[in-house]
Amino acid sequence: MNLKRIITSLILVFALGIQFSCEDDDQLNIIEGLDFVIATLNEEGTETGVLPQTAIPDGRIVYTVDFGNPNDTEDVFQTSGPLVIYDYPLETATYTITVTASLTGKEDVTITKDHTVVFVPAPDPGPGNGGGGGNTPTGIVGTWKLAPESGAFGVGPAQDDVSWFSSSADDVATRACLFDDEYVFNADGTFQNVLGADTWLEGWQGQDPEGCGAPVFPHDGSSSATYSFDGSSLTLTGTGAFMGLAKVNNDGELSDPSLAVDSITYIAELTENDTRLELDIQFGDIGFWKFKFVKQVEEAPIVGTWKLAPESGAFGVGPAQDDVSWFSSSSDDVATRACLFDDEYVFNADGTFQNILGADTWLEGWQGQDPEGCGAPVFPHDGSNAATYSFDGSSLTLSGTGAFMGLAKVNNAGELSDPSLAVDSITYIAELTENNTRLELDIQFGDIGYWKFKFVKQ
């Protein structure tokens, strides 16, 4: 949407009207042909402009524009022609805009038009690969499930008081058809209840005794729904849309599916880097329900534990990338260097990285081992320092003194001659293959050549 073009066009419409304002005096006092143009002025859909006009423009006419928000006493403006602008709430809703034209000595003229605000939330930053596990806050956008823990939902006489009932750890299994339900907040402002073949049903839905069963309309996710979220409150709009338990709404608890409400508003709080969502809702004047959700975060494909591939050519070196003509490990090395091939390289979902070397690993002369062979890991290449990683699909960076893949001596500047010279960061050229179960890394070490390492996911 070119907002500048829209505004320019509206001003042009107004300007064209002005040039006809010098009509006969008999016509100047006549209010006829009242109309107005509505324009959406921002990408989110909430900033709205109204430009009133009449068939015979008159600079003496005062236009009163009421944007029709019943919850705002400051949504009425007056103008003699210029565009008036109003910001609607951050939600999808339909409003009736009223324009009244007034001229001294003449009767007012009023017309109305319905205007639907389609709220599109600004895109949240996606679960970036920085830190590997995507630890950039992503807001409410994404897929959520009830937290698989005791106290995932409960009810009591006051907010945060679940003394009347609180779900147990056993409920995660006994009510598995409820705990696997998905609550999906899309970036375009739409909302979905994705319940699958079954969900938890109660007596008011015809299930006696309560238990798992096919979702019951309209709480089955088949109706269209939208949402608005401002950081402290969450509103679902759409008959049958809900979070946690379908019966709970602001007026009370449903006694029949046919009484489903069109909108529900929850008190909302995002915590733990936007991966946990707590909702509270006062249901009528009875009490408060509480629900706890966790975001379903898709793991980066590199997340997991890796080892050197137990095969010939698992690591090698040469003058160019993919050229290991200077040295290439053999199939015999899998056994003779078993203390190297059993080393683990662990990429955690939270973006942390670990070298887990066990009691021994392969040591070389620069680490004080002569001749080279198996020995106790040498600091700082022993996995004792904290480290993180970032992976973007084609490059892998380890950050943390002593963190490495394959051989500890290899880094972007060259090869170490002493453990005390360990670098703080190493970047590899990376490629995942075979359904993300194989990882090949290449690294140019100084201006000498390239090392290649091949790993398999455990």
Tab-separated table of C-alpha atoms in Angstrom:
chain	number	residue	atom	x	y	z
A	1	MET	CA	0.000	0.000	0.000
A	2	ASN	CA	1.466	3.397	-1.034
A	3	LEU	CA	0.193	5.614	1.797
A	4	LYS	CA	1.714	8.780	0.315
A	5	ARG	CA	-0.197	8.179	-2.894
A	6	ILE	CA	-3.467	7.670	-0.996
A	7	ILE	CA	-3.070	10.878	0.993
A	8	THR	CA	-2.040	12.811	-2.131
A	9	SER	CA	-5.091	11.532	-3.992
A	10	LEU	CA	-7.399	12.551	-1.147
A	11	ILE	CA	-5.943	16.041	-1.060
A	12	LEU	CA	-6.346	16.249	-4.828
A	13	VAL	CA	-10.021	15.339	-4.535
A	14	PHE	CA	-10.460	18.118	-2.002
A	15	ALA	CA	-8.518	20.602	-4.116
A	16	LEU	CA	-10.605	19.880	-7.182
A	17	GLY	CA	-13.691	20.643	-5.141
A	18	ILE	CA	-12.337	24.046	-4.079
A	19	GLN	CA	-12.075	25.330	-7.619
A	20	PHE	CA	-15.849	25.148	-7.979
A	21	SER	CA	-16.568	27.069	-4.778
A	22	CYS	CA	-17.258	30.351	-6.529
A	23	GLU	CA	-20.738	29.475	-7.655
A	24	ASP	CA	-23.709	31.793	-7.728
A	25	ASP	CA	-24.707	33.174	-4.329
A	26	ASP	CA	-27.980	31.243	-4.596
A	27	GLN	CA	-26.077	27.973	-4.642
A	28	LEU	CA	-23.538	28.722	-1.889
A	29	ASN	CA	-26.014	28.199	0.957
A	30	ILE	CA	-27.330	24.881	-0.289
A	31	ILE	CA	-25.985	21.704	1.360
A	32	GLU	CA	-26.389	18.983	-1.180
A	33	GLY	CA	-24.541	15.879	-2.286
A	34	LEU	CA	-22.813	15.227	1.045
A	35	ASP	CA	-20.339	12.390	0.806
A	36	PHE	CA	-17.041	11.340	2.328
A	37	VAL	CA	-14.049	9.205	1.427
A	38	ILE	CA	-12.542	6.695	3.896
A	39	ALA	CA	-8.890	5.703	3.628
A	40	THR	CA	-6.689	3.330	5.643
A	41	LEU	CA	-3.377	5.051	6.243
A	42	ASN	CA	-1.113	2.475	7.896
A	43	GLU	CA	-0.104	-1.132	7.304
A	44	GLU	CA	-1.706	-2.308	10.550
A	45	GLY	CA	-5.102	-1.085	9.295
A	46	THR	CA	-5.981	1.055	12.329
A	47	GLU	CA	-5.105	4.607	11.217
A	48	THR	CA	-8.105	5.878	9.279
A	49	GLY	CA	-8.662	9.121	7.392
A	50	VAL	CA	-12.006	10.705	6.453
A	51	LEU	CA	-12.363	13.465	3.834
A	52	PRO	CA	-15.885	15.018	3.697
A	53	GLN	CA	-17.156	16.897	0.656
A	54	THR	CA	-20.364	18.213	-0.921
A	55	ALA	CA	-21.506	18.450	-4.513
A	56	ILE	CA	-21.153	22.240	-4.314
A	57	PRO	CA	-18.229	22.921	-1.947
A	58	ASP	CA	-18.533	25.817	0.464
A	59	GLY	CA	-15.740	26.821	2.832
A	60	ARG	CA	-18.360	27.902	5.398
A	61	ILE	CA	-19.639	24.345	5.885
A	62	VAL	CA	-18.462	22.649	9.082
A	63	TYR	CA	-18.225	18.869	8.937
A	64	THR	CA	-18.532	16.896	12.173
A	65	VAL	CA	-16.928	13.473	11.831
A	66	ASP	CA	-17.797	10.782	14.399
A	67	PHE	CA	-15.584	7.708	13.931
A	68	GLY	CA	-18.074	5.533	15.841
A	69	ASN	CA	-15.895	4.021	18.552
A	70	PRO	CA	-18.306	3.461	21.474
A	71	ASN	CA	-15.409	3.150	23.897
A	72	ASP	CA	-13.778	6.493	23.089
A	73	THR	CA	-15.236	9.923	23.845
A	74	GLU	CA	-12.516	11.619	21.802
A	75	ASP	CA	-13.317	10.122	18.403
A	76	VAL	CA	-15.343	13.125	17.139
A	77	PHE	CA	-13.656	15.844	15.046
A	78	GLN	CA	-14.740	18.957	13.157
A	79	THR	CA	-13.272	20.212	9.900
A	80	SER	CA	-14.078	22.605	7.084
A	81	GLY	CA	-12.618	20.311	4.506
A	82	PRO	CA	-9.158	18.951	5.372
A	83	LEU	CA	-8.667	15.258	6.037
A	84	VAL	CA	-9.288	14.188	9.640
A	85	ILE	CA	-7.419	11.165	11.027
A	86	TYR	CA	-8.241	8.762	13.851
A	87	ASP	CA	-6.438	5.728	15.272
A	88	TYR	CA	-8.769	2.820	16.025
A	89	PRO	CA	-7.991	0.182	18.697
A	90	LEU	CA	-5.623	-2.638	17.752
A	91	GLU	CA	-8.341	-5.112	16.829
A	92	THR	CA	-10.483	-6.177	13.907
A	93	ALA	CA	-13.936	-4.617	14.211
A	94	THR	CA	-16.632	-2.760	12.249
A	95	TYR	CA	-17.523	0.845	13.102
A	96	THR	CA	-20.212	3.197	11.812
A	97	ILE	CA	-18.704	6.517	10.740
A	98	THR	CA	-21.103	9.470	10.816
A	99	VAL	CA	-20.513	12.779	9.008
A	100	THR	CA	-22.766	15.777	9.609
A	101	ALA	CA	-22.567	18.920	7.454
A	102	SER	CA	-23.649	22.161	9.144
A	103	LEU	CA	-24.174	25.623	7.622
A	104	THR	CA	-25.661	28.621	9.433
A	105	GLY	CA	-29.259	29.121	8.389
A	106	LYS	CA	-29.591	25.669	6.859
A	107	GLU	CA	-30.648	22.298	8.206
A	108	ASP	CA	-27.874	19.857	9.037
A	109	VAL	CA	-27.313	16.954	6.689
A	110	THR	CA	-26.041	13.606	8.020
A	111	ILE	CA	-24.867	10.422	6.337
A	112	THR	CA	-23.243	7.245	7.688
A	113	LYS	CA	-21.008	4.496	6.339
A	114	ASP	CA	-19.779	1.279	7.919
A	115	HIS	CA	-16.019	0.848	8.027
A	116	THR	CA	-14.307	-2.425	8.927
A	117	VAL	CA	-10.876	-2.175	10.501
A	118	VAL	CA	-8.862	-5.282	9.669
A	119	PHE	CA	-6.052	-5.222	12.200
A	120	VAL	CA	-2.811	-6.783	10.983
A	121	PRO	CA	-0.244	-6.965	13.800
A	122	ALA	CA	3.213	-5.745	12.907
A	123	PRO	CA	5.280	-8.858	12.115
A	124	ASP	CA	7.099	-10.152	15.160
A	125	PRO	CA	10.729	-11.033	14.691
A	126	GLY	CA	10.829	-14.647	13.678
A	127	PRO	CA	12.546	-17.268	15.748
A	128	GLY	CA	15.914	-16.173	14.452
A	129	ASN	CA	18.822	-18.506	14.123
A	130	GLY	CA	20.940	-16.209	16.259
A	131	GLY	CA	21.809	-18.281	19.270
A	132	GLY	CA	20.735	-21.375	17.359
A	133	GLY	CA	17.662	-21.959	19.466
A	134	GLY	CA	15.900	-18.804	18.321
A	135	ASN	CA	16.127	-16.801	21.538
A	136	THR	CA	14.795	-13.574	20.007
A	137	PRO	CA	11.410	-12.688	21.563
A	138	THR	CA	8.629	-13.474	19.091
A	139	GLY	CA	5.565	-12.155	20.935
A	140	ILE	CA	2.349	-14.128	20.887
A	141	VAL	CA	2.615	-15.157	17.233
A	142	GLY	CA	3.061	-18.908	16.982
A	143	THR	CA	1.524	-22.168	18.175
A	144	TRP	CA	0.781	-22.753	21.858
A	145	LYS	CA	-0.299	-25.703	23.997
A	146	LEU	CA	-1.279	-26.050	27.631
A	147	ALA	CA	1.869	-26.393	29.737
A	148	PRO	CA	2.461	-30.118	30.433
A	149	GLU	CA	2.707	-29.646	34.188
A	150	SER	CA	0.636	-29.542	37.333
A	151	GLY	CA	-1.354	-26.328	37.682
A	152	ALA	CA	-1.670	-25.864	33.920
A	153	PHE	CA	-5.223	-24.705	34.523
A	154	GLY	CA	-7.268	-24.012	37.599
A	155	VAL	CA	-10.041	-21.965	39.113
A	156	GLY	CA	-10.699	-20.085	42.322
A	157	PRO	CA	-12.408	-17.090	43.902
A	158	ALA	CA	-9.744	-14.554	42.899
A	159	GLN	CA	-7.033	-14.005	40.306
A	160	ASP	CA	-4.044	-16.318	40.928
A	161	ASP	CA	-6.108	-18.294	43.453
A	162	VAL	CA	-6.857	-21.798	42.137
A	163	SER	CA	-8.040	-23.241	45.435
A	164	TRP	CA	-11.295	-24.588	43.964
A	165	PHE	CA	-9.548	-26.776	41.382
A	166	SER	CA	-6.082	-27.102	39.881
A	167	SER	CA	-5.026	-29.644	37.269
A	168	SER	CA	-2.510	-32.245	38.387
A	169	ALA	CA	0.592	-33.732	36.785
A	170	ASP	CA	-1.479	-36.875	36.149
A	171	ASP	CA	-3.924	-34.840	34.055
A	172	VAL	CA	-1.233	-34.368	31.410
A	173	ALA	CA	-1.715	-38.056	30.585
A	174	THR	CA	-5.361	-38.631	31.528
A	175	ARG	CA	-6.398	-35.520	29.594
A	176	ALA	CA	-3.827	-35.916	26.814
A	177	CYS	CA	-6.495	-35.031	24.236
A	178	LEU	CA	-6.705	-31.597	25.879
A	179	PHE	CA	-2.993	-31.053	26.363
A	180	ASP	CA	-2.284	-31.720	22.672
A	181	ASP	CA	-4.778	-29.068	21.496
A	182	GLU	CA	-3.087	-26.231	19.608
A	183	TYR	CA	-3.878	-22.518	19.845
A	184	VAL	CA	-2.447	-20.773	16.807
A	185	PHE	CA	-1.839	-17.021	16.551
A	186	ASN	CA	-0.948	-16.144	12.973
A	187	ALA	CA	1.052	-13.051	12.008
A	188	ASP	CA	-1.896	-11.771	9.910
A	189	GLY	CA	-4.103	-11.440	13.011
A	190	THR	CA	-6.110	-14.629	12.526
A	191	PHE	CA	-6.534	-17.230	15.246
A	192	GLN	CA	-7.148	-20.978	15.066
A	193	ASN	CA	-8.186	-23.681	17.503
A	194	VAL	CA	-6.559	-26.834	16.113
A	195	LEU	CA	-7.999	-29.678	18.162
A	196	GLY	CA	-7.344	-32.730	16.016
A	197	ALA	CA	-9.590	-35.789	16.077
A	198	ASP	CA	-10.455	-35.466	19.769
A	199	THR	CA	-10.415	-33.065	22.690
A	200	TRP	CA	-11.666	-33.027	26.281
A	201	LEU	CA	-15.469	-32.859	26.483
A	202	GLU	CA	-17.754	-32.233	29.448
A	203	GLY	CA	-21.407	-32.719	30.313
A	204	TRP	CA	-22.536	-29.413	28.794
A	205	GLN	CA	-21.228	-30.718	25.459
A	206	GLY	CA	-23.137	-33.993	25.755
A	207	GLN	CA	-20.234	-36.052	27.118
A	208	ASP	CA	-21.187	-37.932	30.294
A	209	PRO	CA	-18.959	-38.856	31.956
A	210	GLU	CA	-16.495	-36.232	30.766
A	211	GLY	CA	-13.632	-37.500	28.633
A	212	CYS	CA	-12.056	-37.447	25.195
A	213	GLY	CA	-14.340	-37.118	22.183
A	214	ALA	CA	-14.778	-35.480	18.796
A	215	PRO	CA	-14.795	-31.660	19.038
A	216	VAL	CA	-18.285	-30.147	19.231
A	217	PHE	CA	-19.374	-27.191	17.068
A	218	PRO	CA	-18.796	-24.272	17.350
A	219	HIS	CA	-15.839	-24.986	19.632
A	220	ASP	CA	-14.204	-27.206	17.006
A	221	GLY	CA	-12.085	-24.606	15.230
A	222	SER	CA	-14.290	-24.511	12.140
A	223	SER	CA	-15.311	-20.860	12.542
A	224	SER	CA	-13.116	-17.959	11.446
A	225	ALA	CA	-11.531	-15.991	14.264
A	226	THR	CA	-9.118	-13.128	14.871
A	227	TYR	CA	-7.194	-11.868	17.865
A	228	SER	CA	-5.775	-8.681	19.336
A	229	PHE	CA	-2.985	-8.585	21.899
A	230	ASP	CA	-1.553	-5.468	23.533
A	231	GLY	CA	0.877	-7.073	25.959
A	232	SER	CA	-1.500	-7.259	28.896
A	233	SER	CA	-4.815	-8.381	27.412
A	234	LEU	CA	-5.782	-10.868	24.728
A	235	THR	CA	-9.101	-10.732	22.883
A	236	LEU	CA	-10.368	-13.515	20.626
A	237	THR	CA	-13.114	-12.529	18.196
A	238	GLY	CA	-15.088	-15.269	16.495
A	239	THR	CA	-17.879	-17.537	17.702
A	240	GLY	CA	-16.398	-20.561	19.421
A	241	ALA	CA	-12.796	-19.313	19.634
A	242	PHE	CA	-11.285	-19.992	23.051
A	243	MET	CA	-8.152	-20.677	25.068
A	244	GLY	CA	-7.890	-23.644	27.428
A	245	LEU	CA	-11.502	-24.599	28.173
A	246	ALA	CA	-14.305	-23.859	25.739
A	247	LYS	CA	-16.923	-23.203	28.413
A	248	VAL	CA	-15.129	-20.278	30.064
A	249	ASN	CA	-16.020	-16.732	28.999
A	250	ASN	CA	-16.328	-13.278	30.507
A	251	ASP	CA	-20.005	-13.769	31.385
A	252	GLY	CA	-19.598	-17.129	33.106
A	253	GLU	CA	-19.500	-20.764	31.977
A	254	LEU	CA	-21.551	-22.153	29.094
A	255	SER	CA	-24.352	-24.618	29.746
A	256	ASP	CA	-24.838	-25.483	26.070
A	257	PRO	CA	-22.671	-25.165	22.900
A	258	SER	CA	-25.411	-23.105	21.228
A	259	LEU	CA	-24.719	-20.302	23.737
A	260	ALA	CA	-21.178	-19.766	22.482
A	261	VAL	CA	-20.039	-16.142	22.703
A	262	ASP	CA	-18.593	-14.038	19.883
A	263	SER	CA	-15.672	-12.604	21.829
A	264	ILE	CA	-13.572	-13.406	24.901
A	265	THR	CA	-10.986	-11.205	26.594
A	266	TYR	CA	-8.267	-12.570	28.869
A	267	ILE	CA	-5.751	-10.899	31.157
A	268	ALA	CA	-2.463	-11.919	29.549
A	269	GLU	CA	1.211	-12.091	30.455
A	270	LEU	CA	4.120	-13.334	28.336
A	271	THR	CA	7.203	-14.510	30.228
A	272	GLU	CA	10.443	-16.446	29.753
A	273	ASN	CA	11.451	-14.769	26.509
A	274	ASP	CA	7.922	-15.029	25.087
A	275	THR	CA	7.823	-18.816	25.429
A	276	ARG	CA	5.256	-18.948	28.266
A	277	LEU	CA	1.812	-17.362	28.304
A	278	GLU	CA	-0.394	-17.039	31.388
A	279	LEU	CA	-4.044	-16.110	30.965
A	280	ASP	CA	-6.544	-15.147	33.650
A	281	ILE	CA	-10.233	-14.558	33.091
A	282	GLN	CA	-12.993	-13.453	35.429
A	283	PHE	CA	-16.059	-15.490	34.495
A	284	GLY	CA	-19.083	-13.434	35.478
A	285	ASP	CA	-19.049	-12.556	39.170
A	286	ILE	CA	-18.179	-16.138	40.132
A	287	GLY	CA	-14.393	-16.273	40.158
A	288	PHE	CA	-11.263	-16.529	38.001
A	289	TRP	CA	-9.870	-19.245	35.742
A	290	LYS	CA	-6.132	-19.427	35.100
A	291	PHE	CA	-4.441	-21.101	32.111
A	292	LYS	CA	-0.738	-21.639	31.452
A	293	PHE	CA	0.611	-22.250	27.956
A	294	VAL	CA	3.986	-22.957	26.376
A	295	LYS	CA	5.014	-21.961	22.872
A	296	GLN	CA	5.846	-24.779	20.484
A	297	VAL	CA	9.253	-23.738	19.177
A	298	GLU	CA	10.527	-25.489	16.104
A	299	GLU	CA	14.069	-26.544	16.800
A	300	ALA	CA	16.848	-25.476	14.483
A	301	PRO	CA	17.894	-28.515	12.414
A	302	ILE	CA	21.368	-28.451	13.912
A	303	VAL	CA	20.045	-28.931	17.457
A	304	GLY	CA	21.202	-32.239	18.880
A	305	THR	CA	24.340	-34.242	19.559
A	306	TRP	CA	26.887	-34.892	16.818
A	307	LYS	CA	29.986	-37.048	16.433
A	308	LEU	CA	32.601	-37.406	13.719
A	309	ALA	CA	31.296	-39.765	11.033
A	310	PRO	CA	32.756	-43.255	11.663
A	311	GLU	CA	34.130	-43.609	8.143
A	312	SER	CA	37.143	-42.880	6.001
A	313	GLY	CA	37.473	-39.220	5.095
A	314	ALA	CA	35.760	-38.066	8.298
A	315	PHE	CA	38.292	-35.238	8.446
A	316	GLY	CA	41.025	-34.053	6.148
A	317	VAL	CA	43.001	-31.083	4.898
A	318	GLY	CA	44.197	-29.679	1.600
A	319	PRO	CA	44.974	-26.543	-0.370
A	320	ALA	CA	41.362	-25.784	-1.318
A	321	GLN	CA	37.813	-26.398	-0.131
A	322	ASP	CA	36.788	-30.040	-0.705
A	323	ASP	CA	40.410	-30.932	-1.508
A	324	VAL	CA	41.890	-33.171	1.219
A	325	SER	CA	44.942	-34.232	-0.724
A	326	TRP	CA	47.356	-33.308	2.095
A	327	PHE	CA	45.736	-35.654	4.616
A	328	SER	CA	42.489	-37.597	4.972
A	329	SER	CA	41.531	-39.852	7.869
A	330	SER	CA	41.205	-43.553	7.122
A	331	SER	CA	38.662	-46.137	8.186
A	332	ASP	CA	41.329	-47.539	10.531
A	333	ASP	CA	41.395	-44.188	12.344
A	334	VAL	CA	37.879	-44.852	13.617
A	335	ALA	CA	39.441	-47.453	15.907
A	336	THR	CA	42.937	-46.085	16.466
A	337	ARG	CA	41.528	-42.643	17.270
A	338	ALA	CA	38.400	-43.935	19.017
A	339	CYS	CA	38.898	-41.340	21.770
A	340	LEU	CA	38.353	-38.670	19.087
A	341	PHE	CA	35.469	-40.357	17.296
A	342	ASP	CA	33.506	-40.691	20.537
A	343	ASP	CA	33.723	-36.955	21.324
A	344	GLU	CA	30.319	-35.266	21.356
A	345	TYR	CA	29.468	-31.831	19.952
A	346	VAL	CA	26.171	-30.721	21.464
A	347	PHE	CA	23.971	-27.940	20.081
A	348	ASN	CA	21.252	-27.160	22.610
A	349	ALA	CA	17.894	-25.612	21.700
A	350	ASP	CA	18.610	-22.609	23.926
A	351	GLY	CA	21.622	-21.629	21.787
A	352	THR	CA	24.329	-23.030	24.025
A	353	PHE	CA	27.080	-25.330	22.767
A	354	GLN	CA	29.086	-28.030	24.545
A	355	ASN	CA	32.207	-30.038	23.791
A	356	ILE	CA	31.707	-33.283	25.730
A	357	LEU	CA	34.995	-35.154	25.467
A	358	GLY	CA	34.743	-37.646	28.298
A	359	ALA	CA	37.828	-38.913	30.126
A	360	ASP	CA	40.065	-38.741	27.077
A	361	THR	CA	40.363	-37.298	23.605
A	362	TRP	CA	42.980	-37.124	20.856
A	363	LEU	CA	45.954	-34.929	21.812
A	364	GLU	CA	48.838	-33.625	19.705
A	365	GLY	CA	52.268	-32.152	20.319
A	366	TRP	CA	51.031	-28.565	20.699
A	367	GLN	CA	49.018	-29.800	23.700
A	368	GLY	CA	52.057	-31.479	25.290
A	369	GLN	CA	51.313	-34.988	23.986
A	370	ASP	CA	54.325	-36.548	22.235
A	371	PRO	CA	53.795	-38.780	20.466
A	372	GLU	CA	50.195	-37.804	19.717
A	373	GLY	CA	47.511	-40.087	21.084
A	374	CYS	CA	44.678	-40.364	23.601
A	375	GLY	CA	44.901	-38.349	26.810
A	376	ALA	CA	42.931	-36.215	29.266
A	377	PRO	CA	41.420	-33.115	27.614
A	378	VAL	CA	43.576	-29.993	27.961
A	379	PHE	CA	42.133	-26.628	29.057
A	380	PRO	CA	40.565	-24.586	27.495
A	381	HIS	CA	39.659	-27.188	24.866
A	382	ASP	CA	38.108	-29.471	27.487
A	383	GLY	CA	34.531	-28.195	27.375
A	384	SER	CA	34.777	-26.412	30.712
A	385	ASN	CA	34.094	-22.917	29.313
A	386	ALA	CA	30.608	-21.699	28.452
A	387	ALA	CA	29.913	-21.403	24.733
A	388	THR	CA	27.102	-20.507	22.332
A	389	TYR	CA	26.467	-20.962	18.644
A	390	SER	CA	24.669	-19.400	15.716
A	391	PHE	CA	23.673	-21.270	12.576
A	392	ASP	CA	22.012	-19.775	9.507
A	393	GLY	CA	21.969	-22.815	7.242
A	394	SER	CA	25.263	-22.122	5.513
A	395	SER	CA	27.602	-20.977	8.270
A	396	LEU	CA	28.176	-22.038	11.856
A	397	THR	CA	29.842	-19.822	14.453
A	398	LEU	CA	30.967	-21.027	17.879
A	399	SER	CA	31.519	-18.323	20.490
A	400	GLY	CA	33.429	-19.199	23.641
A	401	THR	CA	37.119	-19.677	24.314
A	402	GLY	CA	38.093	-23.245	23.511
A	403	ALA	CA	34.881	-24.258	21.729
A	404	PHE	CA	35.596	-26.188	18.518
A	405	MET	CA	34.430	-28.809	16.054
A	406	GLY	CA	36.608	-31.765	15.064
A	407	LEU	CA	40.138	-30.664	15.914
A	408	ALA	CA	40.853	-28.099	18.621
A	409	LYS	CA	43.859	-26.558	16.883
A	410	VAL	CA	41.979	-25.414	13.762
A	411	ASN	CA	40.638	-21.863	13.598
A	412	ASN	CA	40.088	-19.119	11.042
A	413	ALA	CA	43.497	-17.554	11.659
A	414	GLY	CA	45.477	-20.789	11.305
A	415	GLU	CA	46.449	-23.650	13.636
A	416	LEU	CA	47.281	-23.223	17.320
A	417	SER	CA	50.819	-23.795	18.600
A	418	ASP	CA	49.837	-23.636	22.276
A	419	PRO	CA	46.546	-24.059	24.228
A	420	SER	CA	46.988	-20.577	25.739
A	421	LEU	CA	46.443	-19.092	22.275
A	422	ALA	CA	42.886	-20.423	22.039
A	423	VAL	CA	40.534	-18.131	20.111
A	424	ASP	CA	37.177	-16.768	21.290
A	425	SER	CA	35.222	-17.534	18.131
A	426	ILE	CA	35.405	-19.842	15.114
A	427	THR	CA	33.236	-19.755	11.981
A	428	TYR	CA	32.799	-22.739	9.678
A	429	ILE	CA	31.227	-23.122	6.256
A	430	ALA	CA	28.344	-25.510	6.998
A	431	GLU	CA	26.016	-27.810	5.100
A	432	LEU	CA	23.336	-30.112	6.464
A	433	THR	CA	22.342	-33.081	4.284
A	434	GLU	CA	20.452	-36.381	4.408
A	435	ASN	CA	17.405	-34.983	6.195
A	436	ASN	CA	19.579	-32.994	8.598
A	437	THR	CA	21.396	-36.077	9.904
A	438	ARG	CA	24.795	-35.272	8.348
A	439	LEU	CA	26.799	-32.096	8.811
A	440	GLU	CA	29.825	-31.109	6.724
A	441	LEU	CA	32.048	-28.281	7.873
A	442	ASP	CA	34.815	-26.546	5.960
A	443	ILE	CA	37.154	-23.938	7.372
A	444	GLN	CA	39.897	-21.890	5.781
A	445	PHE	CA	42.707	-21.692	8.326
A	446	GLY	CA	44.621	-18.497	7.628
A	447	ASP	CA	45.958	-18.431	4.076
A	448	ILE	CA	47.275	-21.988	4.349
A	449	GLY	CA	44.412	-24.183	3.195
A	450	TYR	CA	41.124	-25.806	4.218
A	451	TRP	CA	40.142	-28.408	6.766
A	452	LYS	CA	37.002	-30.527	6.233
A	453	PHE	CA	35.021	-32.326	8.923
A	454	LYS	CA	32.081	-34.703	8.547
A	455	PHE	CA	29.653	-35.396	11.397
A	456	VAL	CA	26.573	-37.558	11.953
A	457	LYS	CA	23.710	-36.775	14.314
A	458	GLN	CA	23.221	-39.189	17.189
